GROMACS .gro file of N, CA and C in nm:
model
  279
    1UNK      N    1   1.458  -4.309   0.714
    1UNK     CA    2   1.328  -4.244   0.702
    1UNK      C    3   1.272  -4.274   0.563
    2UNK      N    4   1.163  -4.284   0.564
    2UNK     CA    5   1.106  -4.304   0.447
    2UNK      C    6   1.100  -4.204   0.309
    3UNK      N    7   1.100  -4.257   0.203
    3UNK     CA    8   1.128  -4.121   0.095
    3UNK      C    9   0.987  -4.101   0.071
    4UNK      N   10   0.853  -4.098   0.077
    4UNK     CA   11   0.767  -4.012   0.064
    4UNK      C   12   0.732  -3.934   0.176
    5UNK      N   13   0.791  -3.952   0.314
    5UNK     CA   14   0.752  -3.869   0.437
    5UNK      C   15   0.885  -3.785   0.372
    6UNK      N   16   0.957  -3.773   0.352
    6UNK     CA   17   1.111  -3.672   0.274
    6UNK      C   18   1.004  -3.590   0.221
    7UNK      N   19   0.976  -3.648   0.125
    7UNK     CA   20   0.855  -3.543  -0.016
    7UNK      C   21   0.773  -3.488   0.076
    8UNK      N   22   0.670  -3.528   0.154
    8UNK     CA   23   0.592  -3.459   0.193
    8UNK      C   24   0.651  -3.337   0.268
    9UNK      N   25   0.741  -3.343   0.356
    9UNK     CA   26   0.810  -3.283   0.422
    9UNK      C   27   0.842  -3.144   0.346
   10UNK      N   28   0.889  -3.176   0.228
   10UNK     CA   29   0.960  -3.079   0.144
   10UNK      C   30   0.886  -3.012   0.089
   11UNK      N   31   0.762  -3.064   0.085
   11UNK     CA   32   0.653  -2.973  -0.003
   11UNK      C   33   0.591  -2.911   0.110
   12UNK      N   34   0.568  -2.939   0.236
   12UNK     CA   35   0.522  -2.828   0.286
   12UNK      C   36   0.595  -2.740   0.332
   13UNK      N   37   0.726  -2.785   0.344
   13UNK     CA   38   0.832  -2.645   0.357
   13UNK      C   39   0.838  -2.577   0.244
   14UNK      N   40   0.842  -2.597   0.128
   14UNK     CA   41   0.799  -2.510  -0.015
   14UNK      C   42   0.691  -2.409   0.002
   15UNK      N   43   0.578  -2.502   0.057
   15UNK     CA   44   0.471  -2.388   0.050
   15UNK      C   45   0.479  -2.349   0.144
   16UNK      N   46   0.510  -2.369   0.319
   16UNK     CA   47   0.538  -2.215   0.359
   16UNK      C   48   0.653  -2.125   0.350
   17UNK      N   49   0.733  -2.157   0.308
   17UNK     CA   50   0.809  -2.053   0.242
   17UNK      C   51   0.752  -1.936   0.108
   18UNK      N   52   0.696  -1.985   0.045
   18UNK     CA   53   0.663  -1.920  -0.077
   18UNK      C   54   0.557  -1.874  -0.132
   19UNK      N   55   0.453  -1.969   0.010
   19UNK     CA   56   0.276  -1.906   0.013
   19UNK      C   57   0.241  -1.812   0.205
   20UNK      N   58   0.293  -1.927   0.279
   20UNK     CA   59   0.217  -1.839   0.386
   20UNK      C   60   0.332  -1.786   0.464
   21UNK      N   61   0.471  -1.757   0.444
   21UNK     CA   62   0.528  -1.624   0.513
   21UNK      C   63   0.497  -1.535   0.422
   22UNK      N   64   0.517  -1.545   0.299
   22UNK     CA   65   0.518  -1.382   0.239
   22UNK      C   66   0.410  -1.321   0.228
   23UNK      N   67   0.330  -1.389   0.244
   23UNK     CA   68   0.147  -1.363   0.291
   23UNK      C   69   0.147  -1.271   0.429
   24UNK      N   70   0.217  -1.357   0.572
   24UNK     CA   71   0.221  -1.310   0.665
   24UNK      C   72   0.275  -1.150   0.670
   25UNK      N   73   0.407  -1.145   0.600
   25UNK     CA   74   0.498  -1.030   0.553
   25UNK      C   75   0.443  -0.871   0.530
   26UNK      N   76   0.329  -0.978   0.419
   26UNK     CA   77   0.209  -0.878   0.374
   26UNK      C   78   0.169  -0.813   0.426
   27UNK      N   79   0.046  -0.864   0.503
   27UNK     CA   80  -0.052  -0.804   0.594
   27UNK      C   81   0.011  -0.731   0.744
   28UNK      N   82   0.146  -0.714   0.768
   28UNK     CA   83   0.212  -0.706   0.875
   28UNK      C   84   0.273  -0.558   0.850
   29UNK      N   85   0.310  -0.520   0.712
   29UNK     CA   86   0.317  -0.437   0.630
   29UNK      C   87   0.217  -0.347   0.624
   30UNK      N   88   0.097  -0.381   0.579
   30UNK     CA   89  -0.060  -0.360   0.568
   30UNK      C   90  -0.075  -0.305   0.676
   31UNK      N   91  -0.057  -0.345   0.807
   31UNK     CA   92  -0.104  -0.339   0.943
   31UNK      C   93  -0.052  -0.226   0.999
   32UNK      N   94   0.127  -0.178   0.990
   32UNK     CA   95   0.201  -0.091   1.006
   32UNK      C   96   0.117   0.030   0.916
   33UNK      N   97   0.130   0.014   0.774
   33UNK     CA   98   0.123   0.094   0.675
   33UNK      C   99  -0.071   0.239   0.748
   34UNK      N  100  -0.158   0.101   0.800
   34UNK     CA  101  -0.289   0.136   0.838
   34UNK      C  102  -0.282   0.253   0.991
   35UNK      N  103  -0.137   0.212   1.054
   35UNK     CA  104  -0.159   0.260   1.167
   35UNK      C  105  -0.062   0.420   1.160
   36UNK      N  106  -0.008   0.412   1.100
   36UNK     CA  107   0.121   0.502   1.035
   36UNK      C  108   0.028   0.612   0.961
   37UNK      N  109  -0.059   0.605   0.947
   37UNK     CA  110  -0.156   0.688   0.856
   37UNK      C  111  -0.143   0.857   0.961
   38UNK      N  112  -0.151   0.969   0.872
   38UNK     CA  113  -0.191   1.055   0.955
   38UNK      C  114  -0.296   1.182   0.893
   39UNK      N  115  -0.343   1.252   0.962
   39UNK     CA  116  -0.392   1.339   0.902
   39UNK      C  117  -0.316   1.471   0.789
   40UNK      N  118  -0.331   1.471   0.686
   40UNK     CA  119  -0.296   1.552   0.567
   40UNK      C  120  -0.202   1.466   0.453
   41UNK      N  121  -0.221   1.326   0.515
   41UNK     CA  122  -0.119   1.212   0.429
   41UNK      C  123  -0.219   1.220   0.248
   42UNK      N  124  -0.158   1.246   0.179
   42UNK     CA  125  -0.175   1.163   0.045
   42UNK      C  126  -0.229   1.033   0.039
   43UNK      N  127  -0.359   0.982  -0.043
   43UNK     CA  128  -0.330   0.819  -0.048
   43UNK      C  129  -0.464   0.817  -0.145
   44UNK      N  130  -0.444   0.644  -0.209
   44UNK     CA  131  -0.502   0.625  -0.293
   44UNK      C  132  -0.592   0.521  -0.254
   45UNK      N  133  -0.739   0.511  -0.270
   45UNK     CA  134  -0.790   0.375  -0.203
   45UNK      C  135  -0.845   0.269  -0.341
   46UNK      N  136  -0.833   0.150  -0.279
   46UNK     CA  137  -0.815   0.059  -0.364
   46UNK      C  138  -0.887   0.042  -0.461
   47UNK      N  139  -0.987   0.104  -0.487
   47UNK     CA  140  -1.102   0.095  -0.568
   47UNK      C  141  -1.046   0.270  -0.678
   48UNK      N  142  -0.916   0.343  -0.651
   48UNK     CA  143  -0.850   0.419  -0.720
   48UNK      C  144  -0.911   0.585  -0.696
   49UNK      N  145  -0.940   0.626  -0.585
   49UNK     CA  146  -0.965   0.755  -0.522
   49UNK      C  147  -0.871   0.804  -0.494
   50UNK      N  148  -0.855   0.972  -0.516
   50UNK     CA  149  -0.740   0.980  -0.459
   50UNK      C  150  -0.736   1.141  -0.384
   51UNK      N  151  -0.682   1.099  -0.287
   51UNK     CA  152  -0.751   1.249  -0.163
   51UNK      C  153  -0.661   1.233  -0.034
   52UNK      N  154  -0.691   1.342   0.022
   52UNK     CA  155  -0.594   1.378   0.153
   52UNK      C  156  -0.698   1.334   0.309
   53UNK      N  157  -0.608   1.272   0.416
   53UNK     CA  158  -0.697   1.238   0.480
   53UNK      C  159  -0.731   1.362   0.591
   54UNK      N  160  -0.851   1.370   0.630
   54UNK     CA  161  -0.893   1.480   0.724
   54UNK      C  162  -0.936   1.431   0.853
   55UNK      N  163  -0.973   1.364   0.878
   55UNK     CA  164  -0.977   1.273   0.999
   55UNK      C  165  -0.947   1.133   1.071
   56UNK      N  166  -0.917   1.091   1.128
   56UNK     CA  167  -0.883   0.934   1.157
   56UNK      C  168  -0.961   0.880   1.273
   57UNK      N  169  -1.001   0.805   1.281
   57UNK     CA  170  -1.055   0.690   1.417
   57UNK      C  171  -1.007   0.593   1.384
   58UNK      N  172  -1.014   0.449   1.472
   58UNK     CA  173  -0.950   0.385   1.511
   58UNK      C  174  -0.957   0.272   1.382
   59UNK      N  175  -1.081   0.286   1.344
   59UNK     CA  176  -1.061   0.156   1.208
   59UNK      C  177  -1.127   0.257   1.074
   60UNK      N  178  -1.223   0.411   1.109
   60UNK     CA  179  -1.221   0.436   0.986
   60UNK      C  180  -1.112   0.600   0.942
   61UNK      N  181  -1.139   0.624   0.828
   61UNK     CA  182  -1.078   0.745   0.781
   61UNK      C  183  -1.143   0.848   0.692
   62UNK      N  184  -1.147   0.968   0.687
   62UNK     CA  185  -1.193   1.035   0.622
   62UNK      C  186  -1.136   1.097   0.539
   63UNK      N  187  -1.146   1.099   0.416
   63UNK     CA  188  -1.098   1.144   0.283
   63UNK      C  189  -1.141   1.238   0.203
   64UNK      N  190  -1.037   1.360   0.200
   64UNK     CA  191  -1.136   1.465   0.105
   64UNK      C  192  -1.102   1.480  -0.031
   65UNK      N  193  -1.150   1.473  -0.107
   65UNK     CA  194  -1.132   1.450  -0.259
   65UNK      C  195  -1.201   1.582  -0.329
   66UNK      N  196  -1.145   1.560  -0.417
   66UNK     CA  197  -1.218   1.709  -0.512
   66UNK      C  198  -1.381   1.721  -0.523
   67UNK      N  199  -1.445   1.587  -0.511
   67UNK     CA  200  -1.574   1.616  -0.509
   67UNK      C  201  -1.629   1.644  -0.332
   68UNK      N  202  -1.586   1.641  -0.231
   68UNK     CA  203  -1.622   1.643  -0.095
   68UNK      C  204  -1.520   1.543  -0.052
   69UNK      N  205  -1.605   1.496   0.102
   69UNK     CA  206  -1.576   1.446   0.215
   69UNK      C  207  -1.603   1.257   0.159
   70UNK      N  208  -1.516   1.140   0.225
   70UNK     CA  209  -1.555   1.021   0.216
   70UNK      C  210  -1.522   0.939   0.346
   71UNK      N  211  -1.581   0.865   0.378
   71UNK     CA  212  -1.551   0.832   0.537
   71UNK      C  213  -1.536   0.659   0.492
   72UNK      N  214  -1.445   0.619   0.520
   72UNK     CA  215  -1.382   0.446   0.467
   72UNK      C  216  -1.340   0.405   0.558
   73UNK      N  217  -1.316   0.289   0.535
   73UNK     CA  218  -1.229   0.169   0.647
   73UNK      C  219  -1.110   0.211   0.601
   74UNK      N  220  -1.065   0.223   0.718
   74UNK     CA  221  -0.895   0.261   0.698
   74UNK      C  222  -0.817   0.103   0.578
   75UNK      N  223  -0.867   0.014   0.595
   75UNK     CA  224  -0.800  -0.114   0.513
   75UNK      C  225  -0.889  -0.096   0.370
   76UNK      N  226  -0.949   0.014   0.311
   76UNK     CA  227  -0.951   0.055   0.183
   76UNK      C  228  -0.844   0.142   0.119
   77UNK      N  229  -0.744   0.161   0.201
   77UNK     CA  230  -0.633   0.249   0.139
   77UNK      C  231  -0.538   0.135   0.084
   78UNK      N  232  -0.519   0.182  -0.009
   78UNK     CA  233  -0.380   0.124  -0.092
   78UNK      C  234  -0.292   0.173  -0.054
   79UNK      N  235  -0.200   0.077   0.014
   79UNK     CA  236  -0.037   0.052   0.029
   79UNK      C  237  -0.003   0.094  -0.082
   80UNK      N  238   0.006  -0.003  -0.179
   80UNK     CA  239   0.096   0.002  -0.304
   80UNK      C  240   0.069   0.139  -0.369
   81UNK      N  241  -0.024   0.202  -0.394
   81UNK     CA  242  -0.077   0.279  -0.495
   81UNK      C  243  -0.073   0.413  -0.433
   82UNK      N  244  -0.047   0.413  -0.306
   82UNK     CA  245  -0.024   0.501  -0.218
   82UNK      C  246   0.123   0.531  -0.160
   83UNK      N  247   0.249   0.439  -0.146
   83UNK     CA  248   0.360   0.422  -0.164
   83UNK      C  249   0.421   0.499  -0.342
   84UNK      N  250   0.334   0.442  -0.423
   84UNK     CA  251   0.413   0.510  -0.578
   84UNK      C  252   0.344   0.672  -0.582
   85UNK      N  253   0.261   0.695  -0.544
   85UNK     CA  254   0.225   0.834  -0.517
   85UNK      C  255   0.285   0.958  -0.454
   86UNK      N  256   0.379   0.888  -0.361
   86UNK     CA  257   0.477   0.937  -0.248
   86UNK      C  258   0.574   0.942  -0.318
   87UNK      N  259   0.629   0.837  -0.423
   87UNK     CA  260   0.728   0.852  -0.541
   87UNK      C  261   0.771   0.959  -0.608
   88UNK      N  262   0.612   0.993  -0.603
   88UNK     CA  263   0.606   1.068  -0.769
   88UNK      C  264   0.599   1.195  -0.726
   89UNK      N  265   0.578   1.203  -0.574
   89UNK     CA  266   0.600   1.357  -0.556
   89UNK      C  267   0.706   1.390  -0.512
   90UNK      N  268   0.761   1.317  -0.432
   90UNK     CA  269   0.953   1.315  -0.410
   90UNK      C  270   1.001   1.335  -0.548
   91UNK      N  271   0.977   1.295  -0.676
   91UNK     CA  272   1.054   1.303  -0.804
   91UNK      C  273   1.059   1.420  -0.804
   92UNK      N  274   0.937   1.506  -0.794
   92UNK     CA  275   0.888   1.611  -0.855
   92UNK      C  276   1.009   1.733  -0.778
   93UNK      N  277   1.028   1.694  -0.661
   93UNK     CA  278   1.063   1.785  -0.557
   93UNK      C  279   1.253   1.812  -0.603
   0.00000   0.00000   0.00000
C-alpha cells in the first residue's frame, strides 16, 4: 500500500477520534441532560441565570428567578454550570 494513502488514513482516524466522537459524546449528553429536566430542578442558563424550573414543554422551559417568570429553549440551560451547582449543594448538605 502506498505510504501517503497510510498518512491520509491516519489523519482521518486522528480526527475522528479527537474531533467528531467527542463532539458526538457531547451533544448526546446535552440531549439526555435536556430531557431529564424536571419541574423544581435547579439550573443555570448559558448566558448565567439562575432559577428553578416551573414549567416544561417539549422544546421550551420556564424559569423563575428572583426577578419573575422566563420562558427559554430548553437547549439554553447549561449542562456544565448546572451539573457544578448540584455540586455545591450536595457539599453543603
Amino acid at each position: 500500500m502506498n505510504p501517503i494513502v497510510i498518512q491520509v488514513l491516519a489523519i482521518i482516524a486522528i480526527f475522528y477520534f479527537f474531533i467528531i466522537l467527542p463532539g458526538q459524546r457531547r451533544v448526546k449528553k446535552e440531549k439526555a441532560f435536556e430531557s431529564g429536566l424536571k419541574v423544581g430542578d435547579k439550573v443555570i442558563t448559558k448566558s448565567g441565570i439562575h432559577g428553578k424550573v416551573s414549567e416544561l414543554s417539549d422544546t421550551t422551559v420556564v424559569i423563575e428567578t428572583m426577578a419573575g417568570k422566563i420562558k427559554m429553549e430548553k437547549s439554553a440551560i447549561s449542562l456544565e454550570m448546572s451539573a457544578k451547582l448540584l455540586e455545591k449543594e450536595k457539599e453543603k448538605k
